Amino acid sequence: MNRSRVVLATVSLLLAASACGGPDESPTSPSPSSSSKPTPSKSAPSSTPSAFTPAISPAKVTAACPFLGAGELDPIIGIVGIVATEEAPGATKTAPEYTCAYATDDQRSETRPRLYYFAFAKADPNTPVFTTAENCPGPNTPIPGVGDAAMYCDLDDYWTTLAVAKRVHGETRMLNLHLPQLRKKDGYLQVAKLLGERL
């Protein structure tokens, strides 16, 4: 069983415990199944995408892609012509887990940046964010003033994970973005602010 499947199984157990009033725990960070680097696409998208309208704290979440548009992520990660694709929801007994993949048409699945959405009935926002940080081999960088808790840290020499959590609509919501490491660190703050405002 690869690390991503173990992580999703852990999150499923956390959701079940949270729904039953058990102790709050937090998920480990989902990680890409490969450290292969995507090849940036230099061609423009073949069709004109429709205008992106972000979700702003929806009462009910039904997808991860509405929290971050491909056109917003494109200039931050420097890959031209990416498209956001909602993947099949994860199966849990208590709540869905949503995943949005950002990629060019020819990019392999395991090299795509992904945005994961989780919800917890009772967890403190710090718990899932900083447990995610514990899975990074190096230090994490807290992002103050974003959501109720936020940070980013490197998973390896290519991937970074960024987590933002917020208590809203009677639950703790977390968005966890896996993306290639950025040369300009203000890109992490830029995308974290967008996610924090939208949770």
CSV table of N, CA and C in Angstrom, one decimal, residues 52-193:
chain,number,residue,atom,x,y,z
A,52,PHE,N,-13.5,31.7,-14.1
A,52,PHE,CA,-13.5,31.0,-12.8
A,52,PHE,C,-14.2,31.9,-11.8
A,53,THR,N,-15.2,31.3,-11.1
A,53,THR,CA,-15.9,32.0,-10.0
A,53,THR,C,-15.6,31.2,-8.8
A,54,PRO,N,-14.8,31.7,-7.8
A,54,PRO,CA,-14.4,30.9,-6.7
A,54,PRO,C,-15.5,30.7,-5.7
A,55,ALA,N,-15.4,29.6,-5.0
A,55,ALA,CA,-16.4,29.4,-3.9
A,55,ALA,C,-15.9,30.2,-2.7
A,56,ILE,N,-16.8,30.9,-2.1
A,56,ILE,CA,-16.5,31.7,-0.9
A,56,ILE,C,-17.3,31.1,0.3
A,57,SER,N,-16.6,30.4,1.1
A,57,SER,CA,-17.2,29.7,2.3
A,57,SER,C,-18.6,29.1,2.1
A,58,PRO,N,-18.7,28.2,1.1
A,58,PRO,CA,-20.0,27.6,0.9
A,58,PRO,C,-20.5,26.8,2.1
A,59,ALA,N,-21.8,26.8,2.3
A,59,ALA,CA,-22.4,26.1,3.4
A,59,ALA,C,-22.2,24.6,3.3
A,60,LYS,N,-22.2,24.1,2.0
A,60,LYS,CA,-22.0,22.7,1.7
A,60,LYS,C,-20.9,22.6,0.6
A,61,VAL,N,-19.9,21.9,0.9
A,61,VAL,CA,-18.8,21.7,-0.1
A,61,VAL,C,-19.1,20.4,-0.9
A,62,THR,N,-19.0,20.5,-2.2
A,62,THR,CA,-19.2,19.3,-3.0
A,62,THR,C,-18.0,19.1,-4.0
A,63,ALA,N,-16.9,19.9,-3.9
A,63,ALA,CA,-15.8,19.7,-4.8
A,63,ALA,C,-14.6,20.6,-4.2
A,64,ALA,N,-13.4,20.2,-4.6
A,64,ALA,CA,-12.2,21.0,-4.2
A,64,ALA,C,-11.9,22.0,-5.2
A,65,CYS,N,-12.1,21.8,-6.5
A,65,CYS,CA,-11.7,22.7,-7.6
A,65,CYS,C,-12.2,24.1,-7.4
A,66,PRO,N,-13.5,24.3,-6.9
A,66,PRO,CA,-14.0,25.7,-6.8
A,66,PRO,C,-13.2,26.6,-5.8
A,67,PHE,N,-12.3,26.0,-5.0
A,67,PHE,CA,-11.5,26.8,-4.1
A,67,PHE,C,-10.3,27.5,-4.7
A,68,LEU,N,-9.8,26.9,-5.9
A,68,LEU,CA,-8.7,27.5,-6.5
A,68,LEU,C,-8.7,27.2,-8.0
A,69,GLY,N,-8.8,28.3,-8.8
A,69,GLY,CA,-8.8,28.1,-10.2
A,69,GLY,C,-7.5,27.8,-10.8
A,70,ALA,N,-7.5,27.1,-11.9
A,70,ALA,CA,-6.2,26.8,-12.6
A,70,ALA,C,-5.5,28.0,-13.1
A,71,GLY,N,-6.3,29.0,-13.5
A,71,GLY,CA,-5.7,30.3,-14.0
A,71,GLY,C,-5.0,31.1,-12.8
A,72,GLU,N,-5.5,30.8,-11.6
A,72,GLU,CA,-4.8,31.4,-10.4
A,72,GLU,C,-3.5,30.7,-10.1
A,73,LEU,N,-3.5,29.4,-10.2
A,73,LEU,CA,-2.3,28.6,-9.8
A,73,LEU,C,-1.3,28.7,-10.9
A,74,ASP,N,-1.7,28.7,-12.2
A,74,ASP,CA,-0.8,28.7,-13.3
A,74,ASP,C,0.4,29.7,-13.2
A,75,PRO,N,0.2,31.0,-12.9
A,75,PRO,CA,1.4,31.9,-12.8
A,75,PRO,C,2.2,31.7,-11.5
A,76,ILE,N,1.6,31.1,-10.5
A,76,ILE,CA,2.3,30.9,-9.3
A,76,ILE,C,3.3,29.8,-9.4
A,77,ILE,N,2.9,28.7,-10.1
A,77,ILE,CA,3.8,27.6,-10.2
A,77,ILE,C,4.6,27.6,-11.5
A,78,GLY,N,4.2,28.5,-12.5
A,78,GLY,CA,5.0,28.7,-13.7
A,78,GLY,C,4.8,27.6,-14.7
A,79,ILE,N,3.7,26.9,-14.7
A,79,ILE,CA,3.4,25.9,-15.7
A,79,ILE,C,2.2,26.4,-16.5
A,80,VAL,N,2.5,26.6,-17.8
A,80,VAL,CA,1.5,27.3,-18.7
A,80,VAL,C,0.4,26.3,-19.2
A,81,GLY,N,-0.8,26.7,-19.1
A,81,GLY,CA,-1.9,26.0,-19.7
A,81,GLY,C,-2.4,24.8,-18.9
A,82,ILE,N,-2.3,24.9,-17.5
A,82,ILE,CA,-2.9,23.8,-16.7
A,82,ILE,C,-4.4,23.9,-16.7
A,83,VAL,N,-5.0,22.8,-16.4
A,83,VAL,CA,-6.5,22.7,-16.3
A,83,VAL,C,-6.8,22.0,-15.0
A,84,ALA,N,-7.8,22.5,-14.3
A,84,ALA,CA,-8.2,21.9,-13.0
A,84,ALA,C,-9.2,20.8,-13.3
A,85,THR,N,-9.0,19.6,-12.7
A,85,THR,CA,-9.9,18.5,-12.9
A,85,THR,C,-10.3,17.9,-11.6
A,86,GLU,N,-11.6,17.8,-11.3
A,86,GLU,CA,-12.0,17.2,-10.1
A,86,GLU,C,-11.9,15.7,-10.2
A,87,GLU,N,-11.3,15.1,-9.2
A,87,GLU,CA,-11.2,13.6,-9.2
A,87,GLU,C,-12.3,13.1,-8.4
A,88,ALA,N,-12.5,11.8,-8.5
A,88,ALA,CA,-13.6,11.1,-7.8
A,88,ALA,C,-13.5,11.3,-6.3
A,89,PRO,N,-14.6,11.6,-5.6
A,89,PRO,CA,-14.5,11.8,-4.2
A,89,PRO,C,-14.0,10.6,-3.5
A,90,GLY,N,-13.3,10.8,-2.4
A,90,GLY,CA,-12.9,9.6,-1.5
A,90,GLY,C,-14.1,9.1,-0.8
A,91,ALA,N,-14.0,7.8,-0.5
A,91,ALA,CA,-15.1,7.2,0.2
A,91,ALA,C,-14.8,7.1,1.7
A,92,THR,N,-15.7,7.7,2.5
A,92,THR,CA,-15.6,7.5,4.0
A,92,THR,C,-17.0,7.3,4.5
A,93,LYS,N,-17.1,6.9,5.8
A,93,LYS,CA,-18.4,6.7,6.3
A,93,LYS,C,-19.1,7.9,6.8
A,94,THR,N,-18.3,9.0,7.0
A,94,THR,CA,-18.9,10.2,7.6
A,94,THR,C,-18.9,11.4,6.7
A,95,ALA,N,-18.0,11.6,5.8
A,95,ALA,CA,-17.9,12.8,4.9
A,95,ALA,C,-17.1,12.5,3.7
A,96,PRO,N,-17.4,13.2,2.6
A,96,PRO,CA,-16.6,13.0,1.4
A,96,PRO,C,-15.2,13.7,1.5
A,97,GLU,N,-14.3,13.3,0.8
A,97,GLU,CA,-13.0,13.9,0.7
A,97,GLU,C,-12.8,14.3,-0.8
A,98,TYR,N,-12.5,15.6,-1.1
A,98,TYR,CA,-12.5,16.0,-2.4
A,98,TYR,C,-11.1,16.3,-2.8
A,99,THR,N,-10.7,16.1,-4.1
A,99,THR,CA,-9.4,16.3,-4.6
A,99,THR,C,-9.5,17.0,-6.0
A,100,CYS,N,-8.7,18.0,-6.2
A,100,CYS,CA,-8.6,18.7,-7.5
A,100,CYS,C,-7.2,18.5,-8.0
A,101,ALA,N,-7.0,18.0,-9.2
A,101,ALA,CA,-5.7,17.9,-9.9
A,101,ALA,C,-5.5,19.0,-10.9
A,102,TYR,N,-4.3,19.6,-10.9
A,102,TYR,CA,-4.0,20.7,-11.9
A,102,TYR,C,-2.9,20.2,-12.8
A,103,ALA,N,-3.2,20.1,-14.1
A,103,ALA,CA,-2.2,19.6,-15.0
A,103,ALA,C,-2.4,20.0,-16.4
A,104,THR,N,-1.4,19.8,-17.2
A,104,THR,CA,-1.5,20.0,-18.7
A,104,THR,C,-2.0,18.7,-19.2
A,105,ASP,N,-2.4,18.7,-20.5
A,105,ASP,CA,-3.0,17.5,-21.1
A,105,ASP,C,-2.0,16.3,-21.1
A,106,ASP,N,-0.7,16.5,-21.3
A,106,ASP,CA,0.2,15.4,-21.4
A,106,ASP,C,1.0,15.1,-20.1
A,107,GLN,N,0.6,15.7,-19.0
A,107,GLN,CA,1.2,15.5,-17.7
A,107,GLN,C,0.8,14.2,-17.0
A,108,ARG,N,1.7,13.4,-16.6
A,108,ARG,CA,1.3,12.2,-15.9
A,108,ARG,C,0.6,12.5,-14.6
A,109,SER,N,-0.3,11.6,-14.2
A,109,SER,CA,-1.1,11.8,-13.0
A,109,SER,C,-0.3,12.0,-11.7
A,110,GLU,N,0.8,11.2,-11.6
A,110,GLU,CA,1.5,11.3,-10.3
A,110,GLU,C,2.3,12.6,-10.2
A,111,THR,N,2.5,13.4,-11.2
A,111,THR,CA,3.2,14.6,-11.2
A,111,THR,C,2.4,15.9,-11.1
A,112,ARG,N,1.1,15.7,-11.0
A,112,ARG,CA,0.1,16.8,-10.9
A,112,ARG,C,0.0,17.4,-9.6
A,113,PRO,N,0.1,18.8,-9.5
A,113,PRO,CA,-0.2,19.4,-8.2
A,113,PRO,C,-1.7,19.1,-7.9
A,114,ARG,N,-1.9,18.9,-6.6
A,114,ARG,CA,-3.3,18.5,-6.1
A,114,ARG,C,-3.7,19.4,-4.9
A,115,LEU,N,-5.0,19.7,-4.9
A,115,LEU,CA,-5.6,20.4,-3.8
A,115,LEU,C,-6.6,19.4,-3.1
A,116,TYR,N,-6.3,19.1,-1.8
A,116,TYR,CA,-7.2,18.1,-1.1
A,116,TYR,C,-8.1,18.9,-0.1
A,117,TYR,N,-9.3,18.5,0.0
A,117,TYR,CA,-10.2,19.1,1.0
A,117,TYR,C,-10.7,18.1,2.0
A,118,PHE,N,-10.6,18.5,3.3
A,118,PHE,CA,-11.0,17.6,4.3
A,118,PHE,C,-11.9,18.4,5.3
A,119,ALA,N,-12.8,17.7,6.0
A,119,ALA,CA,-13.7,18.4,7.0
A,119,ALA,C,-13.7,17.5,8.2
A,120,PHE,N,-13.6,18.1,9.4
A,120,PHE,CA,-13.6,17.4,10.7
A,120,PHE,C,-14.7,18.1,11.5
A,121,ALA,N,-15.5,17.2,12.2
A,121,ALA,CA,-16.6,17.7,13.0
A,121,ALA,C,-16.1,18.6,14.2
A,122,LYS,N,-15.1,18.1,14.9
A,122,LYS,CA,-14.7,18.7,16.2
A,122,LYS,C,-13.3,19.2,16.3
A,123,ALA,N,-12.4,18.9,15.3
A,123,ALA,CA,-11.0,19.2,15.5
A,123,ALA,C,-10.7,20.6,15.6
A,124,ASP,N,-9.7,21.0,16.4
A,124,ASP,CA,-9.2,22.3,16.5
A,124,ASP,C,-8.4,22.6,15.2
A,125,PRO,N,-8.5,23.7,14.5
A,125,PRO,CA,-7.9,23.9,13.2
A,125,PRO,C,-6.4,23.7,13.3
A,126,ASN,N,-5.7,24.0,14.4
A,126,ASN,CA,-4.3,23.8,14.6
A,126,ASN,C,-3.9,22.3,14.4
A,127,THR,N,-4.8,21.4,14.9
A,127,THR,CA,-4.4,20.0,14.9
A,127,THR,C,-4.1,19.4,13.5
A,128,PRO,N,-5.0,19.5,12.5
A,128,PRO,CA,-4.7,18.9,11.2
A,128,PRO,C,-3.6,19.6,10.5
A,129,VAL,N,-3.5,20.9,10.7
A,129,VAL,CA,-2.4,21.7,10.0
A,129,VAL,C,-1.0,21.3,10.5
A,130,PHE,N,-0.9,21.3,11.8
A,130,PHE,CA,0.5,21.0,12.3
A,130,PHE,C,0.8,19.6,12.4
A,131,THR,N,-0.2,18.7,12.4
A,131,THR,CA,0.1,17.3,12.2
A,131,THR,C,0.6,17.0,10.8
A,132,THR,N,0.1,17.7,9.8
A,132,THR,CA,0.6,17.7,8.5
A,132,THR,C,2.0,18.1,8.4
A,133,ALA,N,2.3,19.2,9.2
A,133,ALA,CA,3.7,19.7,9.2
A,133,ALA,C,4.7,18.6,9.8
A,134,GLU,N,4.2,17.8,10.7
A,134,GLU,CA,5.1,16.8,11.3
A,134,GLU,C,5.5,15.7,10.3
A,135,ASN,N,4.8,15.6,9.2
A,135,ASN,CA,5.2,14.6,8.2
A,135,ASN,C,6.3,15.2,7.2
A,136,CYS,N,6.7,16.4,7.4
A,136,CYS,CA,7.7,17.0,6.5
A,136,CYS,C,9.1,16.8,7.2
A,137,PRO,N,10.1,16.4,6.4
A,137,PRO,CA,11.4,16.1,7.0
A,137,PRO,C,12.1,17.3,7.6
A,138,GLY,N,11.8,18.5,7.1
A,138,GLY,CA,12.4,19.7,7.5
A,138,GLY,C,11.5,20.6,8.3
A,139,PRO,N,11.9,21.8,8.5
A,139,PRO,CA,11.0,22.8,9.3
A,139,PRO,C,9.8,23.2,8.5
A,140,ASN,N,8.8,23.7,9.2
A,140,ASN,CA,7.6,24.2,8.6
A,140,ASN,C,7.6,25.7,8.8
A,141,THR,N,6.9,26.4,7.9
A,141,THR,CA,6.8,27.9,8.0
A,141,THR,C,5.4,28.3,8.3
A,142,PRO,N,5.1,28.7,9.5
A,142,PRO,CA,3.7,29.1,9.8
A,142,PRO,C,3.3,30.3,9.0
A,143,ILE,N,2.1,30.5,8.6
A,143,ILE,CA,1.6,31.6,7.9
A,143,ILE,C,0.5,32.3,8.8
A,144,PRO,N,0.9,33.4,9.5
A,144,PRO,CA,0.0,34.0,10.4
A,144,PRO,C,-1.1,34.8,9.7
A,145,GLY,N,-2.2,34.9,10.3
A,145,GLY,CA,-3.3,35.8,9.7
A,145,GLY,C,-4.0,35.1,8.5
A,146,VAL,N,-3.8,33.8,8.3
A,146,VAL,CA,-4.5,33.1,7.2
A,146,VAL,C,-5.4,32.0,7.8
A,147,GLY,N,-6.7,32.0,7.6
A,147,GLY,CA,-7.6,31.1,8.2
A,147,GLY,C,-7.4,31.1,9.7
A,148,ASP,N,-7.6,30.0,10.3
A,148,ASP,CA,-7.3,29.9,11.8
A,148,ASP,C,-6.0,29.2,12.1
A,149,ALA,N,-5.4,28.6,11.1
A,149,ALA,CA,-4.1,28.0,11.1
A,149,ALA,C,-3.6,27.7,9.7
A,150,ALA,N,-2.3,28.0,9.5
A,150,ALA,CA,-1.8,27.7,8.1
A,150,ALA,C,-0.3,27.6,8.2
A,151,MET,N,0.3,26.8,7.3
A,151,MET,CA,1.7,26.6,7.2
A,151,MET,C,2.1,26.0,5.9
A,152,TYR,N,3.4,26.0,5.5
A,152,TYR,CA,3.9,25.2,4.4
A,152,TYR,C,5.2,24.6,4.8
A,153,CYS,N,5.5,23.5,4.1
A,153,CYS,CA,6.8,22.9,4.4
A,153,CYS,C,7.2,22.0,3.2
A,154,ASP,N,8.4,21.7,3.0
A,154,ASP,CA,8.9,20.8,1.9
A,154,ASP,C,8.7,19.4,2.3
A,155,LEU,N,8.2,18.6,1.3
A,155,LEU,CA,8.1,17.1,1.5
A,155,LEU,C,9.3,16.4,1.1
A,156,ASP,N,10.0,16.9,0.1
A,156,ASP,CA,11.3,16.4,-0.4
A,156,ASP,C,12.0,17.5,-1.2
A,157,ASP,N,12.9,17.1,-2.1
A,157,ASP,CA,13.6,18.1,-2.8
A,157,ASP,C,12.8,18.7,-4.0
A,158,TYR,N,11.6,18.4,-4.2
A,158,TYR,CA,10.8,18.9,-5.3
A,158,TYR,C,9.4,19.4,-4.8
A,159,TRP,N,8.7,18.6,-4.0
A,159,TRP,CA,7.3,18.9,-3.6
A,159,TRP,C,7.3,19.7,-2.3
A,160,THR,N,6.3,20.6,-2.2
A,160,THR,CA,5.9,21.3,-1.0
A,160,THR,C,4.5,21.1,-0.7
A,161,THR,N,4.1,21.0,0.6
A,161,THR,CA,2.7,21.0,1.0
A,161,THR,C,2.3,22.2,1.7
A,162,LEU,N,1.2,22.7,1.5
A,162,LEU,CA,0.7,23.9,2.1
A,162,LEU,C,-0.7,23.6,2.7
A,163,ALA,N,-0.9,23.9,4.0
A,163,ALA,CA,-2.2,23.5,4.6
A,163,ALA,C,-2.8,24.7,5.3
A,164,VAL,N,-4.1,24.9,5.1
A,164,VAL,CA,-4.8,26.0,5.7
A,164,VAL,C,-6.1,25.4,6.3
A,165,ALA,N,-6.4,25.8,7.5
A,165,ALA,CA,-7.6,25.2,8.2
A,165,ALA,C,-8.4,26.4,8.8
A,166,LYS,N,-9.7,26.2,8.9
A,166,LYS,CA,-10.6,27.2,9.4
A,166,LYS,C,-11.8,26.6,10.0
A,167,ARG,N,-12.3,27.1,11.1
A,167,ARG,CA,-13.5,26.6,11.8
A,167,ARG,C,-14.6,27.4,11.2
A,168,VAL,N,-15.6,26.8,10.4
A,168,VAL,CA,-16.6,27.5,9.8
A,168,VAL,C,-17.8,26.6,9.5
A,169,HIS,N,-19.0,27.1,9.6
A,169,HIS,CA,-20.2,26.3,9.3
A,169,HIS,C,-20.3,25.0,10.2
A,170,GLY,N,-19.8,25.2,11.5
A,170,GLY,CA,-19.9,24.1,12.4
A,170,GLY,C,-18.9,23.0,12.3
A,171,GLU,N,-17.9,23.2,11.5
A,171,GLU,CA,-16.9,22.1,11.2
A,171,GLU,C,-15.5,22.8,11.0
A,172,THR,N,-14.5,22.0,11.1
A,172,THR,CA,-13.2,22.5,10.8
A,172,THR,C,-12.9,22.0,9.4
A,173,ARG,N,-12.6,22.9,8.5
A,173,ARG,CA,-12.2,22.6,7.1
A,173,ARG,C,-10.8,22.8,6.9
A,174,MET,N,-10.2,21.9,6.1
A,174,MET,CA,-8.7,22.1,5.7
A,174,MET,C,-8.6,21.9,4.2
A,175,LEU,N,-7.8,22.8,3.6
A,175,LEU,CA,-7.3,22.6,2.3
A,175,LEU,C,-5.8,22.4,2.3
A,176,ASN,N,-5.4,21.3,1.6
A,176,ASN,CA,-4.0,20.9,1.6
A,176,ASN,C,-3.5,20.9,0.2
A,177,LEU,N,-2.7,21.8,-0.2
A,177,LEU,CA,-2.2,21.9,-1.6
A,177,LEU,C,-0.8,21.3,-1.7
A,178,HIS,N,-0.6,20.3,-2.6
A,178,HIS,CA,0.7,19.8,-2.9
A,178,HIS,C,1.1,20.5,-4.2
A,179,LEU,N,2.3,21.1,-4.2
A,179,LEU,CA,2.7,21.8,-5.4
A,179,LEU,C,4.3,21.8,-5.5
A,180,PRO,N,4.8,22.0,-6.7
A,180,PRO,CA,6.3,22.1,-6.8
A,180,PRO,C,6.8,23.2,-5.9
A,181,GLN,N,8.0,23.1,-5.4
A,181,GLN,CA,8.6,24.2,-4.6
A,181,GLN,C,8.7,25.4,-5.4
A,182,LEU,N,8.4,26.5,-4.8
A,182,LEU,CA,8.5,27.8,-5.5
A,182,LEU,C,9.8,28.6,-5.2
A,183,ARG,N,10.3,29.2,-6.2
A,183,ARG,CA,11.5,30.0,-6.0
A,183,ARG,C,11.2,31.3,-5.2
A,184,LYS,N,10.0,31.9,-5.5
A,184,LYS,CA,9.6,33.1,-4.8
A,184,LYS,C,8.7,32.6,-3.7
A,185,LYS,N,9.1,32.8,-2.4
A,185,LYS,CA,8.3,32.3,-1.3
A,185,LYS,C,7.0,33.1,-1.1
A,186,ASP,N,6.9,34.3,-1.6
A,186,ASP,CA,5.7,35.0,-1.5
A,186,ASP,C,4.5,34.3,-2.2
A,187,GLY,N,4.8,33.4,-3.1
A,187,GLY,CA,3.8,32.6,-3.8
A,187,GLY,C,3.0,31.8,-2.8
A,188,TYR,N,3.7,31.2,-1.8
A,188,TYR,CA,3.0,30.4,-0.8
A,188,TYR,C,2.0,31.3,0.0
A,189,LEU,N,2.4,32.5,0.3
A,189,LEU,CA,1.5,33.4,1.0
A,189,LEU,C,0.3,33.8,0.2
A,190,GLN,N,0.6,34.0,-1.1
A,190,GLN,CA,-0.4,34.4,-2.1
A,190,GLN,C,-1.5,33.4,-2.2
A,191,VAL,N,-1.1,32.1,-2.4
A,191,VAL,CA,-2.1,31.1,-2.5
A,191,VAL,C,-2.8,30.7,-1.2
A,192,ALA,N,-2.0,30.8,-0.1
A,192,ALA,CA,-2.6,30.5,1.2
A,192,ALA,C,-3.7,31.5,1.6
A,193,LYS,N,-3.5,32.8,1.2
A,193,LYS,CA,-4.5,33.8,1.5
A,193,LYS,C,-5.8,33.5,0.7
